[in-house]
PDB file of C-alpha atoms in Angstrom:
ATOM      1  CA  MET F  25     122.154  83.266 112.271  1.00 94.00           C
ATOM      2  CA  ILE F  26     118.501  84.302 112.521  1.00 97.00           C
ATOM      3  CA  ILE F  27     117.019  87.089 110.401  1.00 98.00           C
ATOM      4  CA  ASP F  28     113.535  88.446 111.045  1.00 98.00           C
ATOM      5  CA  VAL F  29     112.435  89.733 107.636  1.00 98.00           C
ATOM      6  CA  HIS F  30     109.209  91.384 108.813  1.00 98.00           C
ATOM      7  CA  THR F  31     109.304  94.001 111.575  1.00 97.00           C
ATOM      8  CA  HIS F  32     107.572  97.366 111.929  1.00 97.00           C
ATOM      9  CA  PRO F  33     109.548  99.845 114.071  1.00 97.00           C
ATOM     10  CA  ILE F  34     106.544 102.038 114.775  1.00 96.00           C
ATOM     11  CA  PHE F  35     107.282 102.334 118.509  1.00 96.00           C
ATOM     12  CA  TYR F  36     111.073 102.729 118.402  1.00 97.00           C
ATOM     13  CA  LYS F  37     111.631 105.715 120.651  1.00 96.00           C
ATOM     14  CA  ASP F  38     114.242 107.360 118.408  1.00 97.00           C
ATOM     15  CA  ILE F  39     111.559 108.097 115.786  1.00 97.00           C
ATOM     16  CA  CYS F  40     108.671 108.804 118.177  1.00 95.00           C
ATOM     17  CA  GLU F  41     109.371 112.417 119.147  1.00 93.00           C
ATOM     18  CA  ASP F  42     106.170 113.784 117.561  1.00 94.00           C
ATOM     19  CA  PRO F  43     102.979 112.862 119.523  1.00 94.00           C
ATOM     20  CA  GLU F  44     100.733 113.584 116.529  1.00 94.00           C
ATOM     21  CA  GLN F  45     102.789 111.349 114.275  1.00 94.00           C
ATOM     22  CA  LEU F  46     102.683 108.581 116.877  1.00 93.00           C
ATOM     23  CA  LYS F  47      98.894 108.930 117.081  1.00 94.00           C
ATOM     24  CA  PHE F  48      98.715 108.665 113.273  1.00 94.00           C
ATOM     25  CA  ARG F  49     100.823 105.492 113.353  1.00 94.00           C
ATOM     26  CA  LYS F  50      98.656 103.830 115.959  1.00 93.00           C
ATOM     27  CA  GLU F  51      95.462 104.651 114.081  1.00 94.00           C
ATOM     28  CA  GLN F  52      96.770 103.552 110.683  1.00 92.00           C
ATOM     29  CA  PHE F  53      98.538 100.415 111.874  1.00 92.00           C
ATOM     30  CA  GLY F  54      95.758  99.375 114.229  1.00 91.00           C
ATOM     31  CA  ILE F  55      97.734  99.067 117.471  1.00 89.00           C
ATOM     32  CA  TYR F  56      96.557 101.563 120.055  1.00 89.00           C
ATOM     33  CA  LYS F  57      97.843 100.663 123.537  1.00 85.00           C
ATOM     34  CA  GLN F  58     101.587 100.232 123.087  1.00 89.00           C
ATOM     35  CA  SER F  59     104.044 102.997 123.951  1.00 91.00           C
ATOM     36  CA  PRO F  60     107.500 103.889 122.589  1.00 95.00           C
ATOM     37  CA  TYR F  61     110.447 101.807 123.760  1.00 95.00           C
ATOM     38  CA  SER F  62     114.193 102.137 123.342  1.00 96.00           C
ATOM     39  CA  ILE F  63     116.351 100.434 120.736  1.00 96.00           C
ATOM     40  CA  GLU F  64     118.257  98.929 123.645  1.00 97.00           C
ATOM     41  CA  SER F  65     115.115  97.071 124.723  1.00 96.00           C
ATOM     42  CA  VAL F  66     114.611  95.918 121.123  1.00 96.00           C
ATOM     43  CA  LYS F  67     118.156  94.526 121.083  1.00 97.00           C
ATOM     44  CA  ILE F  68     117.643  92.786 124.428  1.00 96.00           C
ATOM     45  CA  GLU F  69     114.566  91.029 123.057  1.00 94.00           C
ATOM     46  CA  MET F  70     116.423  90.106 119.872  1.00 95.00           C
ATOM     47  CA  ASP F  71     119.341  88.738 121.885  1.00 96.00           C
ATOM     48  CA  TYR F  72     117.002  86.745 124.120  1.00 95.00           C
ATOM     49  CA  MET F  73     115.704  84.877 121.054  1.00 94.00           C
ATOM     50  CA  ASN F  74     119.080  84.868 119.245  1.00 95.00           C
ATOM     51  CA  VAL F  75     117.736  87.046 116.434  1.00 97.00           C
ATOM     52  CA  ASP F  76     120.783  88.601 114.763  1.00 97.00           C
ATOM     53  CA  LYS F  77     119.146  91.004 112.325  1.00 98.00           C
ATOM     54  CA  SER F  78     115.716  92.539 111.724  1.00 98.00           C
ATOM     55  CA  VAL F  79     114.358  93.987 108.504  1.00 98.00           C
ATOM     56  CA  LEU F  80     112.637  97.304 109.280  1.00 98.00           C
ATOM     57  CA  LEU F  81     109.604  98.137 107.137  1.00 98.00           C
ATOM     58  CA  PRO F  82     108.101 101.605 106.546  1.00 98.00           C
ATOM     59  CA  GLU F  83     104.744 102.414 104.930  1.00 98.00           C
ATOM     60  CA  ASP F  84     103.991 105.388 102.667  1.00 98.00           C
ATOM     61  CA  LEU F  85     100.278 106.294 102.721  1.00 98.00           C
ATOM     62  CA  THR F  86     100.647 109.807 101.316  1.00 97.00           C
ATOM     63  CA  THR F  87      97.699 109.837  98.909  1.00 96.00           C
ATOM     64  CA  GLN F  88      95.407 107.496 100.846  1.00 92.00           C
ATOM     65  CA  SER F  89      95.825 108.761 104.400  1.00 95.00           C
ATOM     66  CA  GLY F  90      97.954 111.897 104.204  1.00 95.00           C
ATOM     67  CA  GLY F  91     101.195 110.610 105.676  1.00 95.00           C
ATOM     68  CA  CYS F  92     103.574 107.742 106.387  1.00 97.00           C
ATOM     69  CA  ILE F  93     103.349 105.230 109.197  1.00 97.00           C
ATOM     70  CA  VAL F  94     107.148 105.293 109.143  1.00 97.00           C
ATOM     71  CA  THR F  95     109.177 107.229 106.558  1.00 98.00           C
ATOM     72  CA  ASN F  96     112.153 106.042 104.545  1.00 98.00           C
ATOM     73  CA  GLU F  97     114.293 108.646 106.276  1.00 98.00           C
ATOM     74  CA  GLU F  98     113.277 107.312 109.686  1.00 98.00           C
ATOM     75  CA  ILE F  99     114.217 103.803 108.618  1.00 98.00           C
ATOM     76  CA  ALA F 100     117.617 105.062 107.444  1.00 98.00           C
ATOM     77  CA  LYS F 101     118.089 106.811 110.807  1.00 98.00           C
ATOM     78  CA  LEU F 102     117.392 103.610 112.739  1.00 98.00           C
ATOM     79  CA  VAL F 103     119.776 101.622 110.533  1.00 98.00           C
ATOM     80  CA  SER F 104     122.492 104.225 111.109  1.00 98.00           C
ATOM     81  CA  LEU F 105     122.073 103.745 114.875  1.00 98.00           C
ATOM     82  CA  GLU F 106     122.415  99.949 114.676  1.00 97.00           C
ATOM     83  CA  PRO F 107     123.867  99.015 111.276  1.00 97.00           C
ATOM     84  CA  ASP F 108     124.849  95.531 112.425  1.00 97.00           C
ATOM     85  CA  ARG F 109     121.356  94.665 113.663  1.00 98.00           C
ATOM     86  CA  PHE F 110     118.935  96.455 111.314  1.00 98.00           C
ATOM     87  CA  ILE F 111     118.323  96.130 107.571  1.00 98.00           C
ATOM     88  CA  GLY F 112     116.231  98.953 106.159  1.00 98.00           C
ATOM     89  CA  PHE F 113     113.597  98.715 103.431  1.00 98.00           C
ATOM     90  CA  ALA F 114     111.909 101.621 101.663  1.00 98.00           C
ATOM     91  CA  SER F 115     108.256 102.277 100.911  1.00 98.00           C
ATOM     92  CA  VAL F 116     106.539 104.411  98.295  1.00 98.00           C
ATOM     93  CA  ASP F 117     102.930 105.252  97.611  1.00 98.00           C
ATOM     94  CA  PRO F 118     102.338 104.019  94.016  1.00 98.00           C
ATOM     95  CA  TYR F 119      99.947 106.925  93.381  1.00 98.00           C
ATOM     96  CA  ARG F 120     102.635 109.528  94.046  1.00 97.00           C
ATOM     97  CA  LYS F 121     103.718 111.387  90.910  1.00 96.00           C
ATOM     98  CA  ASP F 122     107.305 111.264  92.166  1.00 96.00           C
ATOM     99  CA  ALA F 123     107.293 107.561  93.058  1.00 97.00           C
ATOM    100  CA  ALA F 124     110.296 106.701  90.860  1.00 96.00           C
ATOM    101  CA  ASP F 125     112.303 109.615  92.274  1.00 97.00           C
ATOM    102  CA  VAL F 126     111.427 108.543  95.831  1.00 98.00           C
ATOM    103  CA  LEU F 127     112.857 105.095  95.121  1.00 98.00           C
ATOM    104  CA  ASP F 128     115.961 106.512  93.439  1.00 97.00           C
ATOM    105  CA  TYR F 129     116.661 108.509  96.579  1.00 98.00           C
ATOM    106  CA  ALA F 130     115.834 105.633  98.924  1.00 98.00           C
ATOM    107  CA  PHE F 131     118.094 103.140  97.162  1.00 98.00           C
ATOM    108  CA  LYS F 132     120.929 105.408  96.054  1.00 97.00           C
ATOM    109  CA  GLU F 133     121.169 108.008  98.831  1.00 98.00           C
ATOM    110  CA  LEU F 134     119.611 106.300 101.860  1.00 98.00           C
ATOM    111  CA  GLY F 135     121.079 102.892 101.062  1.00 98.00           C
ATOM    112  CA  LEU F 136     117.853 100.977 101.719  1.00 98.00           C
ATOM    113  CA  LYS F 137     117.893  97.321 100.689  1.00 98.00           C
ATOM    114  CA  GLY F 138     114.392  96.626  99.389  1.00 98.00           C
ATOM    115  CA  LEU F 139     110.838  97.887  99.024  1.00 98.00           C
ATOM    116  CA  LYS F 140     107.713  97.303 101.134  1.00 98.00           C
ATOM    117  CA  LEU F 141     104.306  97.607  99.467  1.00 98.00           C
ATOM    118  CA  HIS F 142     100.882  97.028 101.024  1.00 98.00           C
ATOM    119  CA  PRO F 143      98.226  96.592  98.300  1.00 98.00           C
ATOM    120  CA  SER F 144      95.310  96.594 100.764  1.00 98.00           C
ATOM    121  CA  LYS F 145      96.337  99.663 102.717  1.00 97.00           C
ATOM    122  CA  GLN F 146      97.640 101.545  99.678  1.00 98.00           C
ATOM    123  CA  ARG F 147      94.595 100.479  97.620  1.00 98.00           C
ATOM    124  CA  PHE F 148      96.102  99.037  94.443  1.00 98.00           C
ATOM    125  CA  TYR F 149      96.086  95.718  92.624  1.00 98.00           C
ATOM    126  CA  PRO F 150      99.617  94.377  92.143  1.00 98.00           C
ATOM    127  CA  TYR F 151      99.108  93.818  88.408  1.00 98.00           C
ATOM    128  CA  ASP F 152      98.013  97.436  87.776  1.00 97.00           C
ATOM    129  CA  LYS F 153     100.101  99.236  85.125  1.00 96.00           C
ATOM    130  CA  LEU F 154     100.602 101.948  87.729  1.00 96.00           C
ATOM    131  CA  LEU F 155     103.226  99.701  89.329  1.00 98.00           C
ATOM    132  CA  LYS F 156     105.329  99.176  86.182  1.00 98.00           C
ATOM    133  CA  PRO F 157     107.819 102.022  86.872  1.00 97.00           C
ATOM    134  CA  ILE F 158     108.204 100.825  90.471  1.00 98.00           C
ATOM    135  CA  TYR F 159     108.912  97.232  89.462  1.00 98.00           C
ATOM    136  CA  GLU F 160     111.391  98.420  86.841  1.00 98.00           C
ATOM    137  CA  LYS F 161     113.123 100.622  89.399  1.00 98.00           C
ATOM    138  CA  CYS F 162     113.541  97.628  91.740  1.00 98.00           C
ATOM    139  CA  LEU F 163     115.004  95.611  88.876  1.00 98.00           C
ATOM    140  CA  GLU F 164     117.350  98.472  88.011  1.00 97.00           C
ATOM    141  CA  TYR F 165     118.770  98.458  91.538  1.00 97.00           C
ATOM    142  CA  ASP F 166     118.361  94.677  92.068  1.00 97.00           C
ATOM    143  CA  LYS F 167     116.113  95.257  95.096  1.00 98.00           C
ATOM    144  CA  PRO F 168     113.437  92.817  96.322  1.00 98.00           C
ATOM    145  CA  ILE F 169     109.847  93.687  97.220  1.00 98.00           C
ATOM    146  CA  MET F 170     108.104  92.676 100.428  1.00 98.00           C
ATOM    147  CA  PHE F 171     104.381  92.624  99.606  1.00 98.00           C
ATOM    148  CA  HIS F 172     101.679  92.354 102.194  1.00 98.00           C
ATOM    149  CA  ALA F 173      99.519  89.397 101.116  1.00 98.00           C
ATOM    150  CA  GLY F 174      96.285  87.972 102.497  1.00 96.00           C
ATOM    151  CA  MET F 175      94.481  89.266 105.561  1.00 95.00           C
ATOM    152  CA  THR F 176      95.590  92.465 107.243  1.00 93.00           C
ATOM    153  CA  TRP F 177      94.776  93.716 110.728  1.00 90.00           C
ATOM    154  CA  GLN F 178      95.257  97.309 109.623  1.00 92.00           C
ATOM    155  CA  PRO F 179      92.013  99.300 109.438  1.00 93.00           C
ATOM    156  CA  ASP F 180      90.551 100.556 106.165  1.00 95.00           C
ATOM    157  CA  ALA F 181      92.475  97.967 104.137  1.00 95.00           C
ATOM    158  CA  PRO F 182      90.277  95.604 102.069  1.00 97.00           C
ATOM    159  CA  ALA F 183      91.762  92.131 101.708  1.00 96.00           C
ATOM    160  CA  LYS F 184      90.613  91.858  98.082  1.00 97.00           C
ATOM    161  CA  TYR F 185      93.661  93.827  96.903  1.00 98.00           C
ATOM    162  CA  SER F 186      96.075  91.370  98.514  1.00 98.00           C
ATOM    163  CA  HIS F 187      94.740  88.024  97.323  1.00 98.00           C
ATOM    164  CA  PRO F 188      97.768  85.939  96.289  1.00 98.00           C
ATOM    165  CA  LEU F 189      96.394  85.300  92.791  1.00 98.00           C
ATOM    166  CA  HIS F 190      96.724  89.025  92.024  1.00 98.00           C
ATOM    167  CA  PHE F 191     100.513  88.629  92.188  1.00 98.00           C
ATOM    168  CA  GLU F 192     100.832  85.942  89.520  1.00 98.00           C
ATOM    169  CA  GLU F 193     100.959  88.331  86.570  1.00 98.00           C
ATOM    170  CA  VAL F 194     103.745  90.249  88.333  1.00 98.00           C
ATOM    171  CA  ALA F 195     105.750  87.063  88.910  1.00 98.00           C
ATOM    172  CA  MET F 196     105.295  86.120  85.246  1.00 98.00           C
ATOM    173  CA  ALA F 197     106.135  89.540  83.819  1.00 98.00           C
ATOM    174  CA  TYR F 198     109.192  90.123  86.018  1.00 98.00           C
ATOM    175  CA  PRO F 199     110.975  86.773  86.551  1.00 97.00           C
ATOM    176  CA  GLY F 200     114.065  88.610  87.788  1.00 97.00           C
ATOM    177  CA  LEU F 201     112.145  90.458  90.499  1.00 98.00           C
ATOM    178  CA  ARG F 202     112.426  88.816  93.906  1.00 98.00           C
ATOM    179  CA  MET F 203     109.114  89.220  95.700  1.00 98.00           C
ATOM    180  CA  CYS F 204     107.838  88.010  99.045  1.00 98.00           C
ATOM    181  CA  LEU F 205     104.134  87.407  99.635  1.00 98.00           C
ATOM    182  CA  ALA F 206     104.129  87.969 103.375  1.00 98.00           C
ATOM    183  CA  HIS F 207     102.134  86.025 105.972  1.00 97.00           C
ATOM    184  CA  PHE F 208     101.940  82.994 103.638  1.00 97.00           C
ATOM    185  CA  GLY F 209      99.020  84.871 102.059  1.00 97.00           C
ATOM    186  CA  TRP F 210      96.753  83.570 104.847  1.00 96.00           C
ATOM    187  CA  PRO F 211      93.965  82.501 104.573  1.00 96.00           C
ATOM    188  CA  TRP F 212      94.811  81.673 100.952  1.00 97.00           C
ATOM    189  CA  ILE F 213      97.530  79.183 101.840  1.00 97.00           C
ATOM    190  CA  HIS F 214      97.099  76.870  98.851  1.00 97.00           C
ATOM    191  CA  GLU F 215      97.120  79.745  96.369  1.00 98.00           C
ATOM    192  CA  THR F 216     100.363  80.982  97.895  1.00 98.00           C
ATOM    193  CA  VAL F 217     101.900  77.512  97.710  1.00 98.00           C
ATOM    194  CA  MET F 218     100.867  77.258  94.052  1.00 98.00           C
ATOM    195  CA  LEU F 219     102.740  80.482  93.259  1.00 98.00           C
ATOM    196  CA  LEU F 220     105.816  79.313  95.152  1.00 98.00           C
ATOM    197  CA  LEU F 221     105.830  76.078  93.162  1.00 98.00           C
ATOM    198  CA  LYS F 222     105.474  77.831  89.805  1.00 98.00           C
ATOM    199  CA  TYR F 223     107.736  80.840  90.293  1.00 98.00           C
ATOM    200  CA  PRO F 224     111.210  80.595  91.845  1.00 97.00           C
ATOM    201  CA  ASN F 225     111.317  84.396  92.253  1.00 98.00           C
ATOM    202  CA  VAL F 226     108.398  84.244  94.735  1.00 98.00           C
ATOM    203  CA  TYR F 227     109.080  83.903  98.467  1.00 98.00           C
ATOM    204  CA  THR F 228     106.893  83.990 101.563  1.00 98.00           C
ATOM    205  CA  ASP F 229     107.397  84.419 105.306  1.00 98.00           C
ATOM    206  CA  THR F 230     106.162  82.924 108.554  1.00 97.00           C
ATOM    207  CA  SER F 231     104.609  86.106 110.008  1.00 95.00           C
ATOM    208  CA  LEU F 232     101.172  84.531 110.269  1.00 90.00           C
ATOM    209  CA  LEU F 233      98.592  85.611 112.786  1.00 78.00           C
ATOM    210  CA  HIS F 234      97.613  83.055 115.402  1.00 76.00           C
ATOM    211  CA  MET F 235      94.013  82.878 116.593  1.00 81.00           C
ATOM    212  CA  ASP F 236      94.749  80.490 119.445  1.00 81.00           C
ATOM    213  CA  ASN F 237      98.480  80.147 120.019  1.00 90.00           C
ATOM    214  CA  ALA F 238     101.452  80.101 117.685  1.00 92.00           C
ATOM    215  CA  LYS F 239     102.265  76.415 118.175  1.00 92.00           C
ATOM    216  CA  ASP F 240      98.746  75.206 117.374  1.00 93.00           C
ATOM    217  CA  PHE F 241      98.350  77.630 114.493  1.00 93.00           C
ATOM    218  CA  TYR F 242     101.663  76.706 112.870  1.00 94.00           C
ATOM    219  CA  GLU F 243     100.828  73.012 113.212  1.00 94.00           C
ATOM    220  CA  GLN F 244      97.450  73.622 111.583  1.00 93.00           C
ATOM    221  CA  VAL F 245      98.887  75.557 108.656  1.00 94.00           C
ATOM    222  CA  PHE F 246     102.134  73.673 108.066  1.00 94.00           C
ATOM    223  CA  THR F 247     101.049  70.088 108.776  1.00 93.00           C
ATOM    224  CA  ARG F 248      97.314  69.982 108.049  1.00 94.00           C
ATOM    225  CA  ASN F 249      96.391  72.804 105.638  1.00 94.00           C
ATOM    226  CA  MET F 250      99.651  71.875 103.942  1.00 95.00           C
ATOM    227  CA  GLY F 251     101.154  68.415 103.796  1.00 94.00           C
ATOM    228  CA  PRO F 252     103.723  67.915 106.580  1.00 92.00           C
ATOM    229  CA  LEU F 253     106.583  67.588 104.060  1.00 94.00           C
ATOM    230  CA  TRP F 254     105.594  70.267 101.546  1.00 96.00           C
ATOM    231  CA  ILE F 255     108.175  72.740 102.810  1.00 96.00           C
ATOM    232  CA  GLU F 256     110.894  70.087 103.201  1.00 94.00           C
ATOM    233  CA  ARG F 257     110.435  68.677  99.716  1.00 94.00           C
ATOM    234  CA  ASN F 258     109.287  71.623  97.657  1.00 96.00           C
ATOM    235  CA  LEU F 259     109.539  75.031  99.347  1.00 97.00           C
ATOM    236  CA  LYS F 260     112.623  74.974 101.550  1.00 95.00           C
ATOM    237  CA  TYR F 261     114.366  77.719  99.560  1.00 97.00           C
ATOM    238  CA  GLN F 262     111.416  80.141  99.496  1.00 98.00           C
ATOM    239  CA  VAL F 263     110.150  80.389 103.092  1.00 98.00           C
ATOM    240  CA  MET F 264     111.666  83.026 105.413  1.00 98.00           C
ATOM    241  CA  PHE F 265     111.289  83.689 109.108  1.00 97.00           C
ATOM    242  CA  GLY F 266     109.255  86.806 109.919  1.00 97.00           C
ATOM    243  CA  THR F 267     107.271  87.964 112.943  1.00 96.00           C
ATOM    244  CA  ASN F 268     105.223  91.055 111.992  1.00 94.00           C
ATOM    245  CA  SER F 269     106.511  92.684 115.195  1.00 92.00           C
ATOM    246  CA  PRO F 270     105.168  94.484 117.201  1.00 93.00           C
ATOM    247  CA  ARG F 271     101.898  92.668 116.493  1.00 90.00           C
ATOM    248  CA  PHE F 272     103.513  89.245 116.994  1.00 89.00           C
ATOM    249  CA  ARG F 273     106.853  88.474 118.611  1.00 86.00           C
ATOM    250  CA  ALA F 274     109.756  86.104 118.052  1.00 89.00           C
ATOM    251  CA  LYS F 275     109.477  84.729 121.575  1.00 89.00           C
ATOM    252  CA  ARG F 276     106.251  82.988 120.530  1.00 90.00           C
ATOM    253  CA  LEU F 277     106.819  82.333 116.826  1.00 93.00           C
ATOM    254  CA  LEU F 278     110.369  80.969 116.962  1.00 94.00           C
ATOM    255  CA  PRO F 279     109.658  78.117 119.424  1.00 94.00           C
ATOM    256  CA  ALA F 280     106.557  77.221 117.422  1.00 93.00           C
ATOM    257  CA  LEU F 281     108.569  77.115 114.205  1.00 94.00           C
ATOM    258  CA  LYS F 282     111.372  75.068 115.732  1.00 94.00           C
ATOM    259  CA  GLY F 283     108.800  72.637 117.100  1.00 93.00           C
ATOM    260  CA  LEU F 284     107.747  71.570 113.607  1.00 94.00           C
ATOM    261  CA  SER F 285     110.646  69.085 113.311  1.00 87.00           C
ATOM    262  CA  PHE F 286     112.210  70.508 110.163  1.00 94.00           C
ATOM    263  CA  ARG F 287     115.554  69.095 109.123  1.00 95.00           C
ATOM    264  CA  PRO F 288     118.409  71.299 110.388  1.00 95.00           C
ATOM    265  CA  SER F 289     119.286  72.394 106.839  1.00 96.00           C
ATOM    266  CA  THR F 290     115.684  73.388 106.103  1.00 96.00           C
ATOM    267  CA  LEU F 291     115.371  75.298 109.374  1.00 96.00           C
ATOM    268  CA  GLU F 292     118.646  77.091 108.627  1.00 97.00           C
ATOM    269  CA  ASN F 293     117.286  78.152 105.244  1.00 97.00           C
ATOM    270  CA  ILE F 294     114.088  79.467 106.832  1.00 97.00           C
ATOM    271  CA  LEU F 295     115.867  81.301 109.626  1.00 97.00           C
ATOM    272  CA  SER F 296     118.558  83.014 107.550  1.00 96.00           C
ATOM    273  CA  GLY F 297     119.692  81.488 104.253  1.00 96.00           C
ATOM    274  CA  ASN F 298     116.592  82.323 102.246  1.00 97.00           C
ATOM    275  CA  ALA F 299     116.535  85.870 103.616  1.00 97.00           C
ATOM    276  CA  MET F 300     120.125  86.363 102.486  1.00 97.00           C
ATOM    277  CA  ARG F 301     119.220  85.256  98.977  1.00 96.00           C
ATOM    278  CA  PHE F 302     116.037  87.342  98.961  1.00 98.00           C
ATOM    279  CA  ILE F 303     117.679  90.545 100.156  1.00 97.00           C
ATOM    280  CA  GLY F 304     121.087  90.201  98.583  1.00 89.00           C
ATOM    281  CA  GLY F 305     120.275  88.480  95.325  1.00 73.00           C
ATOM    282  CA  SER F 306     122.992  86.500  93.604  1.00 56.00           C
ATOM    283  CA  GLU F 307     125.779  88.479  95.286  1.00 54.00           C
ATOM    284  CA  GLN F 308     124.163  88.427  98.755  1.00 52.00           C
ATOM    285  CA  ARG F 309     125.554  91.888  99.617  1.00 48.00           C
ATOM    286  CA  TRP F 310     123.425  93.862 102.058  1.00 46.00           C
TER     287      TRP F 310
END
C-alpha cells in the first residue's frame, strides 16, 4: 500500500464551481496556470503510480486573507465521493474566535481525520498560547496535526514562523500529540532530524521541493545533507511519503524515493506504515 499524506485538492473539479473562489485559491496557493480536473483523472494518476490513498488538506485563512483555500466541508464532500481513496483533514484559522467549535464540527460531524496548520500563511508561531485550545482539541479526539514546516512557495507567508525549532516546545508540552513537520522542514534539515530523534511524537514527510530534479535533490538531502543510513537506523518509523500535489507529483517523487536503496521494510514504513500510525494512532482506525 502507498499513502500520500500531503495533497492539496485545489483543482478538483467537484469543488471548483465558483470562478471567484478558484481565483482566490490560485492567488493564495501560488499556482496560477493550472485548471480544474476531474476526480477520475486524479484516480488514474494515483493508479498509475500505485498510490492507494491520498490525504486531502484544506487551509483556513479567514482572518488573514478573508477566506479558505479549501474548506473543511469541501474536503468532506470529496471524501464522500471517494471514501476508499481519500482521507480528509480539517483546517482552522487559530485567530478565529470559534476555532474550537470549528474543530468539534470537523471531527465529530464531518468525520475528518486530522488537522492541517500552516504557521507561515496563517501567521502564528506554533508555541503561541493561542494554539493551546486547538492542541487540546486534537488530543481530545486523538487527531494528528500536519504542520507546514520550513520554506513555503505560497505568497505572503514568511518562513520565520515555520522554522522547525519553533515546534520543539509543542512536542515537549504535548507528548501525546502526533505532529508532522512537513517537507522535512527544508532547508532546516538538521534541525528537523534533531526533533525527530528527541521526540517520538514528531513525524515528517518527503514532500520536498526539488530545484533540479527529484532524484538529485533526494540524493542530496538523504545521503549528503544527512548520513546515508540516518533514516534506516534512526528515523524509519517517523518519515512518511508525501508529494505536496499539485505542486509536485508522485510520478517524479516516488521513483526518486525508491532509488535511494532503502531496505524493503523501511520503504514500506515510509510508503504506508508510518502514515497509518500517524493518522490512526494506537488503534489505526481511519
